[in-house]
Amino acid sequence: VSLELLIADEACAAALSDDALLAAMARFEGALARASAAAGLVPAAEAEVIARVCAAARFDALALAREGRAGTLVIPFVRELRQQVAAVSPSAARHVHAGATSQDVIDTAAVLCLRPAGERILVLAGRLGDAAAELARRHGATAIAARTLLQPALPVTFGWKAANWLAPLARSLPGLRRALGEAAALQFGGPAGNLSGFAGKADGVAAALAAELGLALPAIPWHSARDRFARLGAEAAILTGVAAKIARDVSLLMQAEVGEAREAAAPGRGGSSSMAHKRNPALSMLALEAAHRAPGLAATLLGELAPEHERGLGQWQGQWFTLRELFCATASGLDAMAEAIQGLEVDAVAMRAGAEKLAREVGGEAQGADAAMIERVLAEWRAARA
Amino acid sequence: VSLELLIADEACAAALSDDALLAAMARFEGALARASAAAGLVPAAEAEVIARVCAAARFDALALAREGRAGTLVIPFVRELRQQVAAVSPSAARHVHAGATSQDVIDTAAVLCLRPAGERILVLAGRLGDAAAELARRHGATAIAARTLLQPALPVTFGWKAANWLAPLARSLPGLRRALGEAAALQFGGPAGNLSGFAGKADGVAAALAAELGLALPAIPWHSARDRFARLGAEAAILTGVAAKIARDVSLLMQAEVGEAREAAAPGRGGSSSMAHKRNPALSMLALEAAHRAPGLAATLLGELAPEHERGLGQWQGQWFTLRELFCATASGLDAMAEAIQGLEVDAVAMRAGAEKLAREVGGEAQGADAAMIERVLAEWRAARA
Amino acid sequence: VSLELLIADEACAAALSDDALLAAMARFEGALARASAAAGLVPAAEAEVIARVCAAARFDALALAREGRAGTLVIPFVRELRQQVAAVSPSAARHVHAGATSQDVIDTAAVLCLRPAGERILVLAGRLGDAAAELARRHGATAIAARTLLQPALPVTFGWKAANWLAPLARSLPGLRRALGEAAALQFGGPAGNLSGFAGKADGVAAALAAELGLALPAIPWHSARDRFARLGAEAAILTGVAAKIARDVSLLMQAEVGEAREAAAPGRGGSSSMAHKRNPALSMLALEAAHRAPGLAATLLGELAPEHERGLGQWQGQWFTLRELFCATASGLDAMAEAIQGLEVDAVAMRAGAEKLAREVGGEAQGADAAMIERVLAEWRAARA
Amino acid sequence: VSLELLIADEACAAALSDDALLAAMARFEGALARASAAAGLVPAAEAEVIARVCAAARFDALALAREGRAGTLVIPFVRELRQQVAAVSPSAARHVHAGATSQDVIDTAAVLCLRPAGERILVLAGRLGDAAAELARRHGATAIAARTLLQPALPVTFGWKAANWLAPLARSLPGLRRALGEAAALQFGGPAGNLSGFAGKADGVAAALAAELGLALPAIPWHSARDRFARLGAEAAILTGVAAKIARDVSLLMQAEVGEAREAAAPGRGGSSSMAHKRNPALSMLALEAAHRAPGLAATLLGELAPEHERGLGQWQGQWFTLRELFCATASGLDAMAEAIQGLEVDAVAMRAGAEKLAREVGGEAQGADAAMIERVLAEWRAARA
């Protein structure tokens, strides 16, 4: 990951890096050894060797990927891991990965990485919402022209406009939180999915493994039931769009001819490689960029819900990459707009001038329900944050 | 709607027809008159005239559409409605649509139609799930070969396979129900969105209007906050995919070379226009067809989350049509698979033969946790149905 | 089709109506009878009966769709057609549809309808381009501020801006024309696709059938090779986006705060149901609306390229509907923008004022290569129109 | 790039790596200096210094990306480049990037990288087609059951089936070649797009720059006209789907219950991490995986056709990444299927047995036009290869 940071949040990208995934895969294998030991299927001492090696193991992602292309990443990964374990305890090495299947490892590791990445997104969404809430509170009496179909309509208040930004965030932050919670489920079914390799102790091993990893134990494995990832992708795409809505408005308000708000200046921010006089809505640009990519990525996940039989041929194999790109885009947009709204320079004088001009044209200044609506949205935001 | 019924559920299409939308638009206008009367803004008698005319009004959809293309459907619609009211009471006609904006009418009417259409989808999803649950219960001891990457893996049971079909349905039926509930919100903001045309009585009118229509009163209008429709679209697409997953498996099991299950024969069902000997998976075909269209439609909604300012230019105007097509596709797939699974002809002998052949090849017949998993999934389904 | 005309070009919708498709299906069956007669497989007199009945046949689309849902539209269609033929000549009726398969009829009929619909789109694209070319010619010396990232950059000319609108049209009109030409290919393979039902005379029948219908005879049927439809969809989506680009700029120039150009006023055009003072970019709205739907529809076609074996399960069955909606959207956007650009009210004084203000700020007025670029684009447009 | 190689062709990924893009960006700047020198705008000696430094320059992609996020990658890139030039010749450093804008650099560099990546795709498509052509030639008399809607239909030949795989490739290889040719156009417009910074010598500089880079000189810059990239993406997605169609059939033929063809075994290929007995269609899996992602990526590009004014806010900024991922997916699928079809193990005995069983069921073995169709497709392939 390097140039991709142009369009990704770095913290989110780190949580979803190759190394993070490989470490999570190793964590799965270590936890499996312990869970199997707890069920009496693996000697405790050997399980501890496996777990210790897994906790410290390092992998050559490039070499694994090249070999994994022939089938699954897990084959060279497990071979490598077995060798590292065997260097400590040859007898322990036999138990590595015992009873699991490739998809158990990849899916569980993906979930383990998506969880902190999702937490990062929730933090960013919280920051953005708090900043919008602050605007809603502060500008309840700042008149501004409402614009419909890009034409001036009637005067409203800027606080109310900010409440409009906030309301979908107050729904979509909990939306992603719920989807993340539902997706944080262990994948563990073994070769056919029914945990047939555990001599009747499958339920115990599965429960111990889920507990070890801090994941929910699902009713049944989800090798071919990808609805949770599809929902996660949809919620991420929605949050991306919600941030882009704010970016749309900021970039329009920041037009030189409008000049009612602008992103804060900062060293190196919003400049042009060729026009020193420019001040670009560089943060809004990032949020709009992310929103251009999110729907297609979410659609990919929505199109992978019907795999063949017990493990599909091409649906799940790329989902890690699609979710990674989508989460990084979501975080990129939210991070940019959190900063943009926290530092937004509001030109209340210009807003009022535009609103007054409009009021004169349409004759009179009707009283709207701005204040009550702002209060209700703020209450929803407080509930969403809780 | 005529040939579209090839790829649409007819009951869903009826709930979302042109006539249904126009009737719902009139219902909005009638309810608005009553709500305004309750707030003392319109004489009660005139409001009743408006409401009565609205309840009985009929419209020429084609003529309205032709004219509405120049801006919004609501302009010719309201003019036509005013004329019908004026024929009864000229003084009442002045109050028609007073304080509302085009998008209030369209969005609320869309919600009023999407609700029964969504209920239809939930009924179909319930039928499909009940049928899959029945298979899960009945075939807990029917051995079948699990197939991963389209190759035989290990023996499992067919009841467990059906439980795999059911599990995502047990999540996705409540998922759509929740999204429908959240989307069943009044749209009512007036020209600028802040209900400025009601002389300080906006909150009362809005509350009465929501009550009249049986919709939730949102904290703030959602002219430019389309997240609920995006979520609704995503949940519909997910349900479509969940049905298609079952269709995928049925069509593969029904291959002549496999022959472990087949869709029931019926007069006119699954035939070919040129090959009398064929028995096609015609119901599965419908579900797979729907799942090919759903992701692109859902992506359209996910791409319309960032309208300009207080009313966007091109985002919301087509959402009714996109949601209509998507809901009809979802219902088409669910309806087809409910029928397919209710009537599924299971060849337990062939299943067992395949499983036994596989067991001989892989040496021995490990005991899986099928029964426990089936039980847990059935419990989730019961909870989802409640 | 009725309310859909809000977001569809009516002429295009008519070319792609249910009736048009059914008539084209009958035309296929009539031409097949004649082609079979030419090869000596059907008595000439009976072929003429079939062709005559087909030319006049009318169908109940709704009834056919309801029945066709059980498998394919063609089964009830052919039965109905046979009955109509049998009423004239019972012996002729046996030959109806002989040797063909359902997909032959549907795909060929789709192509027969898409051709005139595509021609309509090309006409509209031509109009839009001619109007943009006229602006490019007329405003070669009208200074205007270039705007990058929604901020003023440097002065350019409005003619050059119009040339920027025109250049992608000069590529994309030929792009669609080529894709239409490639797609205008007969579908004719019979039940398995290899024309096995013609006793060694398959090539002759196919050639005669193609000639009869004015379609190209492809090297091999394309039941499972949907690349031409995917390309057609992509080109339609591109044209939709090219029109939307112009709409984007017009709507931004038309903002009250910018006021450098506006869509022409017309009775009933661009009004608001609640704000009499507004003048909305109603035509630009239509083009932007179409461009929100086109990518998802095109993606659907791009996702249907891998059907199973000789006839897929769910890929081709819905393509008629997807292409219909996409073509109608493309035509809607082009039609709207052709009218918008033909009637565009250019405020050259306001443009120049903005450009001069900008020139003062950035110091001096560099000479651009506007004129040469305009000339080159106009030459490309002339070539594209030829 | 490391784990991404699981779902990417490595040669394609190398052509589109961060380092490749940065090198191409430097190549643009070096060529610009030379072209400016040819027009007398920069001293020749200083231009040569710039070109030499550019040819050897190395960049820290991560550092550039972190800084570039605040606006554009080109700002830190040019500053870094200027410093490297200044270390050799302070006076030359002033001329670096003179007259160009960020998007000129990024877009031209993207094109310079996409060209060899596209060539790689064409090579792979050629290999795949040659292998399919060989099957078409060799198996003109190998009977096999045609399967429609996943049910046996009638006997055909396997050579004819392979010709069906080949025909869309014979259209889509030239399709991508043409789109690549059209996209290989210089981006060069300067800050506003009209090349205003060249004192009347713009045309000469542009022509020299295009010649220096081996790119076409377009009629006008394409900062806001993204149709060529959209078309490129669509053609790449089509090729991905065409490869996936072959993968679909191979994986179905390879089912244990069918057993008519299989991917060649190879060390480490197609194995399972848990089931030693399995032989998976691992290559087909890669092609199907790629085809799941391609439509969403192509849709992203189709949704970025309407940027604001002279440089958009979020549309073009991510296209490099989207095209990169799409091209790598296309190459991944083609590479996998080229290998799969080159090594395909055809079980002609099993094919014939299935066809004969079917022939008995349907009564008689009609003669199809397989041979003539195969010949025509082979001729098209030869033409496409030329």
Tab-separated table of N, CA, C and O in Angstrom, chain C residues 212-278:
chain	number	residue	atom	x	y	z
C	212	GLU	N	-33.973	-12.003	-45.286
C	212	GLU	CA	-35.383	-11.617	-45.156
C	212	GLU	C	-35.565	-10.536	-44.087
C	212	GLU	O	-36.382	-9.629	-44.233
C	213	LEU	N	-34.795	-10.657	-43.012
C	213	LEU	CA	-34.952	-9.733	-41.885
C	213	LEU	C	-33.983	-8.555	-41.950
C	213	LEU	O	-34.012	-7.672	-41.089
C	214	GLY	N	-33.121	-8.555	-42.968
C	214	GLY	CA	-32.171	-7.453	-43.077
C	214	GLY	C	-31.110	-7.462	-41.989
C	214	GLY	O	-30.596	-6.416	-41.597
C	215	LEU	N	-30.788	-8.638	-41.509
C	215	LEU	CA	-29.791	-8.761	-40.440
C	215	LEU	C	-28.553	-9.473	-40.958
C	215	LEU	O	-28.624	-10.237	-41.931
C	216	ALA	N	-27.440	-9.254	-40.304
C	216	ALA	CA	-26.231	-9.987	-40.648
C	216	ALA	C	-26.362	-11.441	-40.205
C	216	ALA	O	-27.033	-11.744	-39.220
C	217	LEU	N	-25.734	-12.325	-40.962
C	217	LEU	CA	-25.679	-13.739	-40.589
C	217	LEU	C	-24.382	-13.961	-39.829
C	217	LEU	O	-23.295	-13.845	-40.402
C	218	PRO	N	-24.456	-14.256	-38.554
C	218	PRO	CA	-23.214	-14.414	-37.788
C	218	PRO	C	-22.547	-15.754	-38.083
C	218	PRO	O	-23.177	-16.682	-38.605
C	219	ALA	N	-21.287	-15.841	-37.748
C	219	ALA	CA	-20.526	-17.063	-37.971
C	219	ALA	C	-21.145	-18.246	-37.244
C	219	ALA	O	-21.092	-19.390	-37.715
C	220	ILE	N	-21.762	-17.969	-36.116
C	220	ILE	CA	-22.293	-19.009	-35.246
C	220	ILE	C	-23.350	-18.330	-34.373
C	220	ILE	O	-23.265	-17.129	-34.139
C	221	PRO	N	-24.363	-19.042	-33.921
C	221	PRO	CA	-25.331	-18.378	-33.045
C	221	PRO	C	-24.668	-17.858	-31.768
C	221	PRO	O	-23.562	-18.267	-31.419
C	222	TRP	N	-25.347	-16.991	-31.103
C	222	TRP	CA	-24.758	-16.299	-29.941
C	222	TRP	C	-25.629	-16.453	-28.705
C	222	TRP	O	-25.632	-15.578	-27.833
C	223	HIS	N	-26.280	-17.628	-28.585
C	223	HIS	CA	-27.131	-17.865	-27.411
C	223	HIS	C	-26.389	-17.610	-26.108
C	223	HIS	O	-26.947	-17.042	-25.167
C	224	SER	N	-25.159	-18.043	-26.038
C	224	SER	CA	-24.395	-17.901	-24.803
C	224	SER	C	-23.224	-16.942	-24.951
C	224	SER	O	-22.343	-16.911	-24.098
C	225	ALA	N	-23.219	-16.153	-26.002
C	225	ALA	CA	-22.146	-15.174	-26.224
C	225	ALA	C	-22.792	-13.794	-26.270
C	225	ALA	O	-23.192	-13.325	-27.321
C	226	ARG	N	-22.869	-13.154	-25.130
C	226	ARG	CA	-23.665	-11.928	-24.995
C	226	ARG	C	-22.796	-10.682	-25.063
C	226	ARG	O	-23.205	-9.611	-24.596
C	227	ASP	N	-21.616	-10.797	-25.622
C	227	ASP	CA	-20.716	-9.642	-25.641
C	227	ASP	C	-21.276	-8.480	-26.456
C	227	ASP	O	-21.065	-7.328	-26.115
C	228	ARG	N	-22.003	-8.790	-27.537
C	228	ARG	CA	-22.512	-7.678	-28.345
C	228	ARG	C	-23.538	-6.852	-27.581
C	228	ARG	O	-23.556	-5.620	-27.692
C	229	PHE	N	-24.362	-7.511	-26.807
C	229	PHE	CA	-25.339	-6.759	-26.006
C	229	PHE	C	-24.634	-5.991	-24.884
C	229	PHE	O	-25.039	-4.884	-24.525
C	230	ALA	N	-23.593	-6.589	-24.338
C	230	ALA	CA	-22.849	-5.879	-23.289
C	230	ALA	C	-22.194	-4.624	-23.845
C	230	ALA	O	-22.181	-3.567	-23.219
C	231	ARG	N	-21.633	-4.740	-25.043
C	231	ARG	CA	-20.984	-3.592	-25.679
C	231	ARG	C	-22.014	-2.513	-26.028
C	231	ARG	O	-21.768	-1.324	-25.856
C	232	LEU	N	-23.142	-2.974	-26.509
C	232	LEU	CA	-24.234	-2.045	-26.830
C	232	LEU	C	-24.648	-1.284	-25.579
C	232	LEU	O	-24.853	-0.062	-25.604
C	233	GLY	N	-24.785	-2.005	-24.497
C	233	GLY	CA	-25.167	-1.354	-23.250
C	233	GLY	C	-24.113	-0.369	-22.783
C	233	GLY	O	-24.434	0.733	-22.327
C	234	ALA	N	-22.850	-0.741	-22.923
C	234	ALA	CA	-21.779	0.160	-22.491
C	234	ALA	C	-21.778	1.430	-23.340
C	234	ALA	O	-21.635	2.539	-22.812
C	235	GLU	N	-21.952	1.279	-24.638
C	235	GLU	CA	-21.960	2.470	-25.497
C	235	GLU	C	-23.163	3.362	-25.187
C	235	GLU	O	-23.062	4.596	-25.218
C	236	ALA	N	-24.301	2.757	-24.907
C	236	ALA	CA	-25.468	3.561	-24.534
C	236	ALA	C	-25.201	4.300	-23.226
C	236	ALA	O	-25.539	5.483	-23.085
C	237	ALA	N	-24.596	3.617	-22.274
C	237	ALA	CA	-24.290	4.274	-20.994
C	237	ALA	C	-23.286	5.398	-21.190
C	237	ALA	O	-23.361	6.437	-20.531
C	238	ILE	N	-22.340	5.201	-22.089
C	238	ILE	CA	-21.358	6.263	-22.341
C	238	ILE	C	-22.052	7.488	-22.934
C	238	ILE	O	-21.842	8.615	-22.491
C	239	LEU	N	-22.899	7.283	-23.920
C	239	LEU	CA	-23.624	8.417	-24.502
C	239	LEU	C	-24.468	9.127	-23.440
C	239	LEU	O	-24.595	10.358	-23.440
C	240	THR	N	-25.055	8.340	-22.564
C	240	THR	CA	-25.848	8.936	-21.487
C	240	THR	C	-24.983	9.822	-20.617
C	240	THR	O	-25.386	10.930	-20.223
C	241	GLY	N	-23.791	9.356	-20.319
C	241	GLY	CA	-22.875	10.141	-19.503
C	241	GLY	C	-22.371	11.377	-20.235
C	241	GLY	O	-22.167	12.438	-19.629
C	242	VAL	N	-22.165	11.263	-21.534
C	242	VAL	CA	-21.693	12.405	-22.319
C	242	VAL	C	-22.753	13.511	-22.323
C	242	VAL	O	-22.429	14.704	-22.211
C	243	ALA	N	-24.011	13.123	-22.425
C	243	ALA	CA	-25.080	14.120	-22.335
C	243	ALA	C	-25.151	14.708	-20.930
C	243	ALA	O	-25.390	15.910	-20.749
C	244	ALA	N	-24.947	13.867	-19.932
C	244	ALA	CA	-25.028	14.346	-18.548
C	244	ALA	C	-23.905	15.324	-18.226
C	244	ALA	O	-24.085	16.229	-17.399
C	245	LYS	N	-22.757	15.154	-18.852
C	245	LYS	CA	-21.661	16.108	-18.648
C	245	LYS	C	-22.114	17.510	-19.071
C	245	LYS	O	-21.859	18.504	-18.376
C	246	ILE	N	-22.781	17.591	-20.194
C	246	ILE	CA	-23.263	18.898	-20.654
C	246	ILE	C	-24.308	19.425	-19.672
C	246	ILE	O	-24.319	20.613	-19.315
C	247	ALA	N	-25.168	18.530	-19.208
C	247	ALA	CA	-26.192	18.922	-18.244
C	247	ALA	C	-25.561	19.429	-16.952
C	247	ALA	O	-26.044	20.391	-16.342
C	248	ARG	N	-24.505	18.763	-16.517
C	248	ARG	CA	-23.822	19.202	-15.299
C	248	ARG	C	-23.377	20.657	-15.456
C	248	ARG	O	-23.634	21.495	-14.595
C	249	ASP	N	-22.730	20.953	-16.568
C	249	ASP	CA	-22.195	22.297	-16.751
C	249	ASP	C	-23.317	23.318	-16.898
C	249	ASP	O	-23.255	24.403	-16.323
C	250	VAL	N	-24.336	22.982	-17.664
C	250	VAL	CA	-25.449	23.921	-17.840
C	250	VAL	C	-26.095	24.230	-16.502
C	250	VAL	O	-26.372	25.388	-16.165
C	251	SER	N	-26.318	23.203	-15.704
C	251	SER	CA	-26.992	23.445	-14.429
C	251	SER	C	-26.118	24.282	-13.501
C	251	SER	O	-26.632	25.092	-12.717
C	252	LEU	N	-24.814	24.118	-13.593
C	252	LEU	CA	-23.926	24.936	-12.757
C	252	LEU	C	-23.852	26.376	-13.276
C	252	LEU	O	-23.857	27.329	-12.491
C	253	LEU	N	-23.797	26.533	-14.596
C	253	LEU	CA	-23.778	27.891	-15.166
C	253	LEU	C	-25.086	28.619	-14.899
C	253	LEU	O	-25.139	29.846	-14.877
C	254	MET	N	-26.148	27.859	-14.733
C	254	MET	CA	-27.484	28.441	-14.565
C	254	MET	C	-27.766	28.818	-13.116
C	254	MET	O	-28.786	29.432	-12.825
C	255	GLN	N	-26.883	28.440	-12.195
C	255	GLN	CA	-27.093	28.857	-10.811
C	255	GLN	C	-27.287	30.376	-10.757
C	255	GLN	O	-26.597	31.123	-11.444
C	256	ALA	N	-28.198	30.810	-9.914
C	256	ALA	CA	-28.479	32.243	-9.825
C	256	ALA	C	-27.216	33.038	-9.561
C	256	ALA	O	-27.022	34.132	-10.096
C	257	GLU	N	-26.312	32.472	-8.756
C	257	GLU	CA	-25.106	33.210	-8.395
C	257	GLU	C	-24.106	33.266	-9.532
C	257	GLU	O	-23.136	34.027	-9.469
C	258	VAL	N	-24.292	32.433	-10.546
C	258	VAL	CA	-23.367	32.411	-11.671
C	258	VAL	C	-24.033	33.099	-12.866
C	258	VAL	O	-23.509	34.057	-13.429
C	259	GLY	N	-25.169	32.568	-13.277
C	259	GLY	CA	-25.993	33.271	-14.260
C	259	GLY	C	-25.340	33.495	-15.604
C	259	GLY	O	-25.559	34.522	-16.245
C	260	GLU	N	-24.561	32.572	-16.078
C	260	GLU	CA	-23.889	32.775	-17.369
C	260	GLU	C	-24.609	32.094	-18.526
C	260	GLU	O	-24.299	32.359	-19.691
C	261	ALA	N	-25.499	31.196	-18.230
C	261	ALA	CA	-26.297	30.561	-19.279
C	261	ALA	C	-27.532	29.977	-18.618
C	261	ALA	O	-27.556	29.751	-17.408
C	262	ARG	N	-28.570	29.793	-19.408
C	262	ARG	CA	-29.749	29.125	-18.836
C	262	ARG	C	-30.556	28.429	-19.923
C	262	ARG	O	-30.498	28.797	-21.101
C	263	GLU	N	-31.242	27.392	-19.489
C	263	GLU	CA	-32.164	26.711	-20.394
C	263	GLU	C	-33.280	27.678	-20.768
C	263	GLU	O	-33.710	28.487	-19.945
C	264	ALA	N	-33.736	27.569	-22.008
C	264	ALA	CA	-34.795	28.459	-22.470
C	264	ALA	C	-36.074	28.234	-21.679
C	264	ALA	O	-36.385	27.108	-21.289
C	265	ALA	N	-36.781	29.309	-21.422
C	265	ALA	CA	-38.094	29.180	-20.798
C	265	ALA	C	-39.075	28.630	-21.821
C	265	ALA	O	-38.919	28.820	-23.018
C	266	ALA	N	-40.062	27.920	-21.359
C	266	ALA	CA	-41.116	27.432	-22.239
C	266	ALA	C	-42.332	27.209	-21.364
C	266	ALA	O	-42.198	26.975	-20.159
C	267	PRO	N	-43.507	27.294	-21.943
C	267	PRO	CA	-44.712	27.082	-21.129
C	267	PRO	C	-44.638	25.723	-20.443
C	267	PRO	O	-44.412	24.695	-21.089
C	268	GLY	N	-44.784	25.731	-19.120
C	268	GLY	CA	-44.781	24.464	-18.387
C	268	GLY	C	-43.425	23.875	-18.140
C	268	GLY	O	-43.291	22.833	-17.517
C	269	ARG	N	-42.398	24.517	-18.592
C	269	ARG	CA	-41.036	23.985	-18.480
C	269	ARG	C	-40.285	24.582	-17.292
C	269	ARG	O	-40.268	25.802	-17.144
C	270	GLY	N	-39.727	23.718	-16.495
C	270	GLY	CA	-38.833	24.178	-15.434
C	270	GLY	C	-39.526	24.854	-14.276
C	270	GLY	O	-38.891	25.475	-13.440
C	271	GLY	N	-40.842	24.753	-14.218
C	271	GLY	CA	-41.562	25.382	-13.124
C	271	GLY	C	-41.519	24.516	-11.874
C	271	GLY	O	-40.969	23.413	-11.866
C	272	SER	N	-42.090	25.043	-10.828
C	272	SER	CA	-42.129	24.363	-9.540
C	272	SER	C	-43.590	24.269	-9.122
C	272	SER	O	-44.397	25.136	-9.446
C	273	SER	N	-43.927	23.189	-8.396
C	273	SER	CA	-45.317	23.057	-7.969
C	273	SER	C	-45.619	23.992	-6.808
C	273	SER	O	-46.752	24.170	-6.419
C	274	SER	N	-44.594	24.609	-6.254
C	274	SER	CA	-44.826	25.438	-5.079
C	274	SER	C	-44.174	26.809	-5.140
C	274	SER	O	-44.489	27.670	-4.353
C	275	MET	N	-43.224	27.026	-6.048
C	275	MET	CA	-42.524	28.310	-6.070
C	275	MET	C	-42.564	28.902	-7.463
C	275	MET	O	-41.770	28.561	-8.333
C	276	ALA	N	-43.487	29.843	-7.650
C	276	ALA	CA	-43.712	30.390	-8.981
C	276	ALA	C	-42.494	31.123	-9.523
C	276	ALA	O	-42.315	31.243	-10.735
C	277	HIS	N	-41.624	31.637	-8.640
C	277	HIS	CA	-40.495	32.441	-9.111
C	277	HIS	C	-39.355	31.605	-9.686
C	277	HIS	O	-38.427	32.145	-10.270
C	278	LYS	N	-39.429	30.292	-9.550
C	278	LYS	CA	-38.271	29.493	-9.921
C	278	LYS	C	-38.190	29.192	-11.411
C	278	LYS	O	-39.191	29.051	-12.092
